[in-house]
Amino acid sequence: MDSPAFLLLALMSAGTLLQVRSLDTVTALYGETIVVPCNNGASPPDDLMFTKWKYERDDGTAGDLLVKQIQKGEATVQATDDYAQRVSIADNSSLLISQGSLKDERTFTCMVVSASNLMEFPVTVVVNKKPSTPEIMDKAEMLEKDKLTMLGTCIVKDANPAAELTWTKNGQPLAADGKAVVVSPSVKVDPATGLSSTSSTLQYTATKEDIGASFSCLSTHLLAKQESTPEVFTIHYPSEKVSLQVLSEGPVAEGDNVTLKCHADGNPPPSSFNFHIKGQKVLVENSDSYTLTAIHRDGTGEYKCSLVDDEKMEAAQNIVVSYLDLSLTPTGTVLKTVGDTLAVKMEKDASGEAKVSWTKDGKAAKAPVFGELTYTDAGVYVCEVTMAGITRRQSFELVVEGMPVITSLTKHRADDAQHKVLTCEAEGVPEPIFQWSINGTHEESSYRNGKATHKITVTPRVNLTVTCSVTNRLGEDVMTINVSSLFKEDTKFEGSTEDAEDQAKLIVGIVAGLLIAAAVVGLIYWLYMKNSRQGSWKTGEKEVGTSEESKKLEENNHNV
Ligand SMILES: *[C@@H]1O[C@H](CO)[C@@H](O)[C@H](O)[C@H]1NC(C)=O
Ligand SMILES: *[C@@H]1O[C@H](CO)[C@@H](O)[C@H](O)[C@H]1NC(C)=O
Ligand SMILES: *[C@@H]1O[C@H](CO)[C@@H](O)[C@H](O)[C@H]1NC(C)=O
Ligand SMILES: *[C@@H]1O[C@H](CO)[C@@H](O)[C@H](O)[C@H]1NC(C)=O
């Protein structure tokens, strides 16, 4: 250190300054390198000897930082304090201070010394720091309607200068009124770093309109505008309305399970309710429903539910229980004999107009009224009564029994003229069993509605008296018919007789065909015709016979 510059330095320390510029200000960012320009970056004079940076200590005295001599080219750090490690000089003479902090907010002076001049350029450094993102802490679990509640505290940390906080609801700023909305701001400075943390506590009185509203906190700082994550709060409010619902598909009918459901519009909804069932108060906990099982017709009336903590909050519903009773006599299986009578009694008791319908064997029918029972009366009778969705059904099965009675025994020549077909018809229930005194072929039988028909085909070789007998467990009936032989010895009469008979049948058939409804009359007519002809022509064939006679004939047949 032997240069004349040193002499000059000593001179300057004594305060012989030639020129001092007005104060410039440089704004730097916290933690980053502070660049302090010398003379706003203007080119140094041509006869520059050296550039020196110094700073103003907290107590106002000057402290040396570094000096850069033109001859040496390299800068010499003169600082002995914290700055010794942090300062350097750029090619353009700017002072570089690494890791800027609030302690660097002071005045730095650049001294430019040339052979002809000495100039000083003081620069004030300001260090700014962007705060952390605002965060809402100590959030309320829920807000209670009409009650000032601490909603939360918004915090932004480590800023310079201090950030400002505002609260917003649905994006709109919340104005503190000191009553319903109370905002308490505060700023704290960290003694070590000098950085400021701002907090703001919001106390808020919620209304029902605040359901779903989003609250957030806005931080305003010259380096950034930042917003917290929006928060939505549950809002609790008491019930203002209670309603009662009757859960039932369609009108309530006796025997139904009816559920009463109570609803209150508060939040949270009440967990318990009082149900007023026929003048009795029932407390239901942890449910909003009460079920009336198998409701009785006496259950018609008013039902209520109310809040447990406020019994004046109540709702009522009327329930009308419709009912329908049906009583039918007789029911089940009824066994009757032909000619008996049967009284049918149907009684109904209903809460409204009921519709009665009857079916017999599945087909719509009139209500049964029986005189003397016949086989056609037999069947399954169902009575159905309906009203307002309720249906009641009762039934009985009528069985009409009777011992068999032969209604006709007839004969006619088969189409091939070789055989005779005998037809025995009888009525009776249970089904009669047919027995003939002669063995036939091509047996055919049918049984319907108590009417049985049995046909056999025979080939009589001699004149015969044939017996048809019918039996069931109630009795029996017998009828005989004379059948003449189909063979030579009787051809003389047989032909004409049988032809006449067939003609008669044909006539009867035509008559019967024309008068279907009068078929029975036709049958009687035919029987009459036949008997009278047989009598007048003396064919010897007579239908009426006794069992004795038939037995004799049978014996004869065996002998033949
Ligand atoms: C001087 O140099 C430094 C570092 O190279 C740079 O950051 C700064 O902007 C320069 N200043 C001027 C005024 O050119
Ligand atoms: C009918 O046939 C049976 C055998 O099939 C016989 O035993 C019976 O005697 C016959 N009766 C008459 C009446 O011919
Ligand atoms: C059968 O009856 C007819 C009358 O219907 C009579 O003329 C005939 O002689 C009888 N035959 C026998 C074998 O009895
Ligand atoms: C059947 O013939 C017998 C004689 O063989 C006679 O006694 C009887 O009266 C006749 N019956 C009828 C219904 O014609």
XYZ file of C-alpha atoms and ligand atoms in Angstrom:
616
model
C 0.000 0.000 0.000
C 2.313 2.618 -1.227
C 0.242 4.336 -3.847
C -0.744 7.997 -3.695
C -4.340 6.785 -3.643
C -3.974 5.889 -0.055
C -2.980 9.396 0.749
C -6.043 10.557 -1.041
C -8.184 8.063 0.878
C -6.954 9.476 4.097
C -7.857 12.902 2.839
C -11.390 11.838 1.996
C -11.949 10.307 5.365
C -11.299 13.702 6.742
C -14.411 14.791 4.832
C -13.061 16.812 1.974
C -15.748 15.720 -0.456
C -15.908 17.416 -3.739
C -19.323 16.296 -4.967
C -22.262 14.470 -3.436
C -25.190 13.353 -5.519
C -28.770 13.319 -4.251
C -30.032 10.047 -2.709
C -31.079 7.211 -4.976
C -33.156 4.289 -3.730
C -32.784 0.671 -4.698
C -35.415 -1.906 -3.865
C -34.135 -5.440 -3.410
C -35.654 -8.767 -2.598
C -35.091 -10.510 0.683
C -32.635 -13.419 0.510
C -31.389 -12.487 -2.939
C -28.299 -10.564 -4.012
C -28.706 -6.807 -3.663
C -27.299 -4.885 -6.612
C -26.438 -1.291 -5.656
C -25.511 0.649 -8.805
C -22.794 3.251 -8.738
C -23.813 6.560 -10.275
C -26.846 4.802 -11.818
C -24.476 2.683 -13.910
C -22.893 5.644 -15.713
C -19.453 5.129 -17.239
C -16.611 6.097 -14.925
C -14.339 9.047 -15.870
C -11.367 8.354 -18.129
C -8.850 9.259 -15.453
C -10.472 6.939 -12.857
C -8.027 5.898 -10.166
C -10.255 3.783 -7.945
C -13.824 3.076 -6.878
C -14.694 2.550 -3.257
C -17.912 1.405 -1.514
C -18.726 2.328 2.039
C -21.881 2.211 4.190
C -23.501 3.996 7.046
C -23.456 2.111 10.289
C -26.477 2.083 12.643
C -24.772 4.686 14.797
C -24.298 6.995 11.807
C -20.539 6.446 11.362
C -19.157 5.294 8.026
C -17.833 1.780 7.491
C -15.552 0.701 4.651
C -16.665 -2.171 2.453
C -14.258 -2.546 -0.468
C -12.063 -0.667 -2.886
C -11.136 -1.379 -6.500
C -7.977 0.157 -7.894
C -7.569 0.516 -11.650
C -3.911 -0.531 -11.561
C -4.542 -3.693 -9.555
C -7.789 -4.619 -11.377
C -8.965 -6.649 -8.421
C -11.088 -5.370 -5.549
C -9.878 -5.422 -1.964
C -12.463 -6.109 0.729
C -11.928 -3.758 3.617
C -14.945 -4.698 5.716
C -14.234 -6.626 8.874
C -17.797 -7.316 9.992
C -20.585 -9.499 8.543
C -20.223 -7.692 5.195
C -16.699 -9.083 4.667
C -18.164 -12.380 3.428
C -21.106 -10.935 1.515
C -19.821 -8.040 -0.593
C -18.256 -7.964 -4.028
C -18.092 -5.469 -6.926
C -19.384 -5.943 -10.476
C -17.511 -4.899 -13.609
C -19.819 -1.935 -13.906
C -18.867 -0.908 -10.333
C -22.221 -2.001 -8.801
C -21.950 -3.247 -5.228
C -23.233 -6.791 -4.858
C -24.433 -7.876 -1.436
C -25.450 -11.544 -1.225
C -28.322 -12.824 0.909
C -30.074 -9.508 1.331
C -31.923 -9.006 4.587
C -33.684 -6.197 6.380
C -30.352 -5.312 8.060
C -29.207 -4.146 4.630
C -31.829 -1.419 4.596
C -29.383 1.414 4.959
C -27.401 3.851 2.779
C -24.464 2.639 0.698
C -22.159 5.159 -0.924
C -20.056 4.706 -4.033
C -16.949 6.887 -4.163
C -15.463 7.498 -7.627
C -11.977 8.979 -7.395
C -10.119 10.228 -10.437
C -7.010 12.335 -10.816
C -9.136 15.403 -11.214
C -12.215 14.689 -9.192
C -13.807 12.848 -6.313
C -17.509 12.047 -6.416
C -19.842 10.227 -4.011
C -23.095 8.550 -4.967
C -25.163 7.471 -1.924
C -27.908 4.901 -2.509
C -30.587 3.852 -0.022
C -31.449 0.176 -0.077
C -34.915 -1.062 0.672
C -35.474 -4.821 1.057
C -38.925 -6.213 0.421
C -40.281 -9.661 1.126
C -43.437 -11.289 -0.193
C -45.463 -12.891 2.564
C -46.453 -16.558 2.774
C -49.811 -17.614 1.325
C -52.616 -16.669 3.706
C -53.948 -19.527 5.732
C -57.084 -19.776 7.839
C -56.357 -21.370 11.208
C -58.551 -22.314 14.179
C -61.528 -22.791 11.871
C -64.955 -23.041 13.460
C -66.517 -26.512 13.209
C -69.843 -24.910 12.450
C -71.554 -21.569 12.646
C -74.642 -21.088 14.696
C -77.417 -18.964 13.277
C -77.692 -15.515 14.898
C -74.748 -16.146 17.197
C -71.442 -14.314 16.905
C -68.970 -17.137 16.386
C -65.203 -17.120 15.946
C -64.970 -18.247 12.332
C -61.169 -18.433 12.117
C -57.878 -16.576 12.105
C -56.115 -15.737 8.892
C -52.338 -15.602 9.019
C -49.682 -14.428 6.559
C -46.093 -14.729 7.681
C -42.753 -13.015 7.125
C -43.443 -10.026 4.986
C -41.785 -6.676 4.494
C -43.503 -4.350 4.570
C -46.370 -5.934 6.543
C -49.192 -7.406 4.423
C -52.792 -6.305 4.833
C -55.572 -8.853 5.309
C -59.197 -8.636 4.295
C -61.975 -11.221 4.606
C -64.285 -12.091 1.754
C -67.561 -13.965 1.491
C -68.414 -15.399 -1.927
C -65.641 -13.185 -3.335
C -67.087 -9.969 -1.894
C -65.213 -8.106 0.863
C -66.780 -8.430 4.292
C -67.305 -5.144 6.025
C -66.665 -5.238 9.750
C -69.475 -3.534 11.630
C -68.288 -4.361 15.123
C -71.539 -6.238 15.851
C -72.389 -9.020 13.408
C -68.975 -8.961 11.770
C -65.975 -8.306 13.996
C -62.461 -8.300 12.556
C -59.443 -8.136 14.871
C -56.189 -7.538 13.005
C -52.686 -7.677 14.465
C -49.112 -7.408 13.195
C -46.064 -8.992 14.814
C -42.470 -8.286 13.922
C -39.892 -11.025 14.293
C -37.102 -9.477 16.384
C -34.459 -11.602 14.679
C -35.369 -10.998 11.034
C -37.446 -7.879 11.285
C -40.122 -9.522 9.108
C -43.785 -8.913 9.883
C -46.533 -11.463 10.271
C -50.100 -10.258 9.974
C -53.091 -12.031 11.449
C -56.789 -11.270 11.338
C -59.459 -12.957 13.394
C -63.022 -12.961 12.055
C -66.031 -13.268 14.330
C -69.170 -13.749 12.313
C -72.911 -13.980 12.866
C -74.316 -16.440 10.368
C -77.768 -16.384 8.815
C -79.508 -19.116 6.818
C -78.389 -17.335 3.651
C -74.827 -18.271 4.566
C -75.497 -21.949 3.859
C -72.940 -22.904 1.238
C -71.191 -19.529 1.323
C -67.440 -19.657 0.883
C -65.241 -17.582 3.120
C -61.678 -16.714 2.298
C -58.963 -14.320 3.328
C -57.176 -11.939 0.966
C -53.642 -10.743 1.584
C -52.549 -7.508 -0.068
C -48.836 -6.764 -0.364
C -46.909 -4.656 -2.827
C -45.261 -7.783 -4.169
C -48.344 -9.990 -4.379
C -52.101 -10.320 -3.879
C -52.823 -13.775 -2.472
C -55.952 -15.593 -1.407
C -56.448 -18.399 1.079
C -58.224 -21.665 0.261
C -61.969 -20.893 0.483
C -63.829 -22.463 3.384
C -67.470 -23.467 3.585
C -68.982 -23.778 7.032
C -71.814 -25.902 8.303
C -74.526 -23.677 9.657
C -76.685 -24.814 12.485
C -80.148 -23.392 12.840
C -83.226 -24.412 14.739
C -86.310 -25.919 13.105
C -88.939 -23.483 11.958
C -91.345 -25.986 10.498
C -92.358 -29.537 11.324
C -94.198 -31.803 8.934
C -95.757 -35.232 9.315
C -95.993 -37.718 6.513
C -98.152 -40.826 6.387
C -96.305 -43.475 4.406
C -98.865 -45.773 2.864
C -99.576 -47.024 -0.625
C -103.008 -45.711 -1.389
C -105.767 -45.399 1.190
C -105.109 -46.944 4.578
C -106.939 -50.221 5.014
C -107.481 -52.153 8.182
C -104.576 -54.487 8.843
C -102.045 -52.318 7.004
C -98.777 -51.242 8.558
C -98.730 -47.474 8.478
C -95.523 -45.539 9.037
C -95.582 -41.979 10.324
C -92.543 -39.943 9.393
C -91.776 -36.670 11.081
C -89.591 -34.053 9.464
C -88.182 -30.844 10.902
C -86.313 -28.316 8.769
C -83.577 -27.422 11.274
C -79.902 -28.239 10.894
C -78.817 -30.608 12.222
C -82.202 -32.352 12.010
C -83.561 -33.493 15.345
C -82.656 -37.073 16.218
C -85.690 -37.644 18.413
C -89.358 -36.890 18.050
C -92.538 -37.229 20.035
C -95.353 -39.033 18.274
C -98.874 -38.539 19.560
C -100.706 -41.779 18.943
C -104.351 -41.811 19.984
C -103.764 -39.410 22.851
C -100.575 -41.119 23.938
C -97.176 -39.486 23.617
C -94.443 -41.815 22.385
C -90.815 -40.701 22.379
C -88.861 -42.091 19.424
C -85.113 -41.713 19.675
C -82.570 -41.845 16.857
C -85.326 -42.168 14.292
C -87.884 -39.987 12.612
C -90.448 -42.721 12.060
C -93.073 -44.611 13.980
C -94.912 -47.585 12.537
C -98.467 -48.485 13.445
C -98.607 -52.212 12.881
C -101.800 -53.811 11.580
C -103.884 -50.711 12.068
C -107.436 -51.285 13.326
C -110.555 -49.498 12.170
C -110.520 -47.696 15.521
C -107.249 -46.151 14.355
C -109.097 -43.547 12.311
C -108.249 -40.138 13.714
C -105.612 -37.473 14.126
C -101.931 -38.277 14.570
C -99.278 -35.754 15.561
C -95.558 -35.417 15.950
C -93.637 -32.730 17.782
C -90.098 -31.737 18.662
C -88.785 -33.085 21.921
C -87.197 -29.787 22.955
C -90.019 -27.610 21.700
C -93.388 -29.298 21.911
C -95.135 -26.362 20.323
C -93.459 -27.246 17.078
C -95.815 -29.929 15.855
C -97.562 -31.279 12.796
C -100.717 -33.346 12.453
C -102.245 -35.690 9.904
C -105.590 -37.428 9.754
C -105.720 -41.099 9.004
C -108.903 -42.754 7.821
C -108.778 -46.528 8.136
C -111.120 -48.187 5.717
C -112.382 -51.648 6.515
C -114.372 -54.344 4.850
C -115.796 -57.448 6.450
C -117.388 -60.277 4.533
C -119.207 -63.185 6.018
C -120.587 -65.928 3.820
C -122.695 -68.894 4.877
C -122.109 -71.595 3.927
C -118.409 -71.931 3.136
C -116.281 -74.906 2.250
C -117.786 -77.940 0.605
C -121.551 -78.333 0.876
C -123.003 -81.755 0.125
C -126.655 -81.760 -0.888
C -129.103 -84.172 -2.449
C -131.178 -83.370 -5.503
C -134.372 -81.695 -4.433
C -132.901 -80.262 -1.214
C -132.779 -76.551 -0.699
C -129.833 -74.370 0.339
C -130.004 -70.903 1.824
C -127.008 -68.675 1.050
C -126.337 -65.720 3.337
C -123.802 -63.022 2.569
C -123.172 -60.207 5.016
C -120.761 -57.315 4.549
C -119.714 -54.464 6.739
C -117.647 -51.738 5.127
C -116.538 -48.181 5.803
C -117.788 -47.158 2.383
C -119.649 -48.305 -0.673
C -118.569 -51.863 -1.450
C -119.056 -53.686 -4.709
C -120.203 -57.309 -4.604
C -119.634 -59.776 -7.386
C -120.180 -63.491 -7.726
C -118.665 -66.145 -9.895
C -119.704 -69.713 -10.465
C -116.931 -72.011 -11.665
C -114.868 -68.966 -12.629
C -117.578 -67.283 -14.684
C -119.458 -64.169 -13.647
C -122.797 -65.104 -12.149
C -125.707 -63.682 -10.205
C -125.890 -64.041 -6.457
C -127.058 -67.633 -5.968
C -130.646 -68.226 -4.818
C -131.549 -71.883 -4.789
C -134.945 -73.525 -5.022
C -134.998 -77.312 -5.222
C -131.421 -78.202 -6.050
C -130.627 -79.790 -9.368
C -127.385 -81.174 -10.660
C -126.785 -77.980 -12.649
C -126.653 -76.030 -9.411
C -123.437 -77.808 -8.442
C -120.246 -75.756 -8.688
C -117.771 -73.479 -6.956
C -119.369 -70.194 -5.928
C -117.065 -67.279 -5.105
C -118.269 -64.041 -3.591
C -115.926 -61.077 -3.920
C -116.439 -57.723 -2.241
C -114.206 -54.761 -3.074
C -113.936 -51.247 -1.733
C -111.126 -48.696 -2.020
C -108.490 -51.250 -2.926
C -109.546 -53.781 -0.309
C -110.840 -57.119 -1.546
C -112.449 -59.834 0.519
C -113.320 -63.195 -0.965
C -115.246 -66.177 0.328
C -116.465 -69.246 -1.418
C -118.237 -72.547 -1.142
C -118.405 -75.588 -3.316
C -121.848 -77.066 -3.793
C -122.026 -80.770 -4.559
C -125.496 -82.055 -5.494
C -125.834 -85.794 -5.149
C -128.642 -88.093 -6.172
C -129.306 -91.747 -6.841
C -129.155 -92.576 -10.529
C -132.308 -92.410 -12.617
C -132.410 -93.758 -16.135
C -133.866 -91.073 -18.363
C -133.891 -93.090 -21.545
C -132.980 -96.436 -23.040
C -133.027 -96.522 -26.825
C -131.884 -98.619 -29.736
C -131.127 -97.963 -33.338
C -129.676 -99.894 -36.206
C -126.092 -99.158 -36.933
C -125.170 -97.757 -40.344
C -123.876 -101.137 -41.539
C -127.290 -102.781 -40.749
C -125.432 -105.632 -39.052
C -125.497 -104.237 -35.514
C -127.718 -102.451 -33.123
C -126.582 -99.639 -30.918
C -128.178 -99.449 -27.478
C -128.006 -96.143 -25.637
C -128.744 -95.884 -21.932
C -128.936 -92.385 -20.415
C -129.090 -91.713 -16.708
C -128.745 -88.862 -14.238
C -126.978 -89.265 -10.927
C -124.156 -88.084 -8.705
C -121.685 -89.592 -7.951
C -121.135 -90.967 -11.417
C -123.328 -94.019 -11.947
C -121.841 -97.342 -13.017
C -123.611 -98.965 -15.981
C -124.297 -102.643 -16.281
C -125.932 -104.376 -19.204
C -127.518 -107.804 -19.305
C -125.750 -108.440 -22.574
C -122.131 -108.165 -23.607
C -121.617 -105.530 -26.219
C -118.782 -104.077 -28.217
C -117.687 -100.520 -28.918
C -118.584 -99.315 -25.462
C -118.808 -95.564 -25.226
C -119.576 -93.474 -22.205
C -119.658 -89.892 -21.112
C -120.464 -88.074 -17.909
C -121.068 -84.395 -17.489
C -123.042 -82.248 -15.067
C -124.571 -85.348 -13.518
C -125.720 -86.719 -16.900
C -124.265 -90.057 -17.950
C -124.610 -91.752 -21.306
C -123.505 -95.286 -22.120
C -123.625 -96.915 -25.529
C -122.976 -100.486 -26.614
C -123.150 -102.193 -29.951
C -124.780 -105.630 -30.088
C -125.519 -108.272 -32.666
C -128.728 -109.983 -31.500
C -129.109 -113.520 -32.936
C -132.479 -114.042 -31.242
C -135.168 -111.752 -29.868
C -133.789 -110.270 -26.614
C -134.944 -108.321 -23.658
C -131.928 -106.201 -22.647
C -131.540 -104.610 -19.257
C -129.576 -101.473 -18.482
C -128.868 -100.949 -14.790
C -127.157 -97.966 -13.181
C -125.712 -97.838 -9.672
C -123.995 -95.424 -7.351
C -123.634 -95.471 -3.577
C -127.050 -93.825 -3.225
C -129.056 -96.431 -5.141
C -129.771 -97.963 -8.500
C -132.195 -97.926 -11.414
C -133.039 -100.490 -14.048
C -134.752 -100.364 -17.455
C -135.290 -102.992 -20.134
C -135.787 -102.884 -23.851
C -136.892 -105.616 -26.324
C -134.441 -106.059 -29.182
C -135.485 -108.257 -32.070
C -133.072 -110.490 -33.858
C -131.420 -109.250 -36.989
C -131.460 -112.684 -38.638
C -133.675 -114.418 -41.152
C -136.429 -115.826 -39.018
C -137.527 -112.292 -38.136
C -136.606 -110.378 -41.294
C -140.275 -110.327 -42.264
C -141.172 -107.941 -39.531
C -137.827 -106.738 -38.483
C -137.102 -104.838 -41.680
C -140.301 -102.877 -41.692
C -140.226 -102.390 -37.947
C -136.689 -101.210 -37.806
C -137.092 -99.027 -40.891
C -140.186 -97.510 -39.450
C -138.301 -96.938 -36.264
C -135.381 -95.337 -38.109
C -137.792 -93.145 -40.060
C -139.430 -92.123 -36.876
C -136.046 -91.301 -35.436
C -135.207 -89.271 -38.514
C -138.411 -87.288 -38.176
C -137.747 -86.776 -34.521
C -134.208 -85.773 -35.402
C -135.464 -83.119 -37.830
C -137.967 -81.881 -35.308
C -135.266 -81.830 -32.644
C -132.907 -80.026 -34.979
C -135.534 -77.363 -35.649
C -136.406 -77.042 -32.002
C -133.117 -77.400 -30.193
C -134.462 -75.831 -27.059
C -137.331 -78.315 -27.047
C -135.096 -81.384 -27.412
C -136.487 -83.029 -24.317
C -140.021 -82.587 -25.530
C -138.948 -84.190 -28.781
C -137.541 -87.167 -26.933
C -140.788 -87.695 -25.057
C -142.675 -87.335 -28.303
C -140.495 -89.962 -29.936
C -140.944 -92.370 -27.072
C -144.673 -91.900 -27.326
C -144.661 -92.453 -31.094
C -142.586 -95.557 -30.813
C -144.735 -97.142 -28.108
C -147.941 -96.505 -29.963
C -146.605 -98.017 -33.200
C -145.238 -101.039 -31.473
C -148.611 -101.513 -29.814
C -150.568 -101.269 -33.058
C -148.176 -103.352 -35.189
C -147.755 -106.022 -32.533
C -144.064 -106.420 -33.022
C -143.857 -108.016 -29.630
C -141.061 -105.625 -28.594
C -141.848 -103.900 -25.369
C -139.441 -101.737 -23.448
C -140.914 -102.270 -20.083
C -139.780 -105.401 -18.420
C -139.139 -106.721 -15.002
C -135.955 -108.037 -13.652
C -137.568 -111.459 -13.522
C -138.279 -111.426 -17.187
C -134.790 -110.256 -18.042
C -133.367 -113.022 -15.968
C -135.445 -115.562 -17.827
C -134.336 -114.128 -21.118
C -130.755 -114.216 -20.019
C -131.158 -117.865 -19.184
C -132.628 -118.441 -22.614
C -129.676 -116.728 -24.187
C -127.310 -118.940 -22.292
C -129.192 -121.949 -23.443
C -128.933 -120.783 -27.047
C -24.087 -4.072 -13.343
O -23.710 -5.429 -13.298
C -24.573 -6.249 -12.495
C -24.001 -7.669 -12.426
O -23.341 -7.995 -13.597
C -25.942 -6.245 -13.110
O -26.849 -7.007 -12.350
C -26.453 -4.802 -13.184
O -27.729 -4.748 -13.837
C -25.456 -3.873 -13.893
N -25.938 -2.506 -13.731
C -26.069 -1.625 -14.723
C -26.555 -0.283 -14.392
O -25.785 -1.937 -15.864
C -120.080 -111.745 -21.292
O -118.723 -112.037 -21.450
C -118.118 -112.627 -20.326
C -116.658 -112.839 -20.631
O -116.140 -111.836 -21.357
C -118.822 -113.920 -19.956
O -118.260 -114.428 -18.778
C -120.294 -113.648 -19.745
O -120.970 -114.844 -19.512
C -120.882 -112.963 -20.930
N -122.258 -112.626 -20.623
C -123.239 -112.744 -21.488
C -124.573 -112.270 -21.013
O -123.049 -113.184 -22.622
C -139.162 -112.422 -32.701
O -140.109 -111.395 -32.603
C -140.922 -111.240 -33.744
C -141.856 -110.132 -33.495
O -141.123 -109.000 -33.111
C -141.700 -112.589 -34.011
O -142.383 -112.407 -35.169
C -140.686 -113.665 -34.156
O -141.335 -114.863 -34.249
C -139.807 -113.779 -32.964
N -138.798 -114.788 -33.095
C -138.449 -115.654 -32.187
C -137.396 -116.632 -32.541
O -139.007 -115.687 -31.120
C -140.951 -107.656 -24.474
O -141.233 -108.980 -24.849
C -141.875 -109.760 -23.841
C -142.065 -111.179 -24.404
O -140.929 -111.633 -24.930
C -143.221 -109.134 -23.501
O -143.782 -109.843 -22.455
C -142.953 -107.634 -23.091
O -144.222 -107.014 -22.848
C -142.241 -106.919 -24.142
N -141.917 -105.610 -23.622
C -142.063 -104.480 -24.321
C -141.659 -103.255 -23.668
O -142.494 -104.502 -25.471
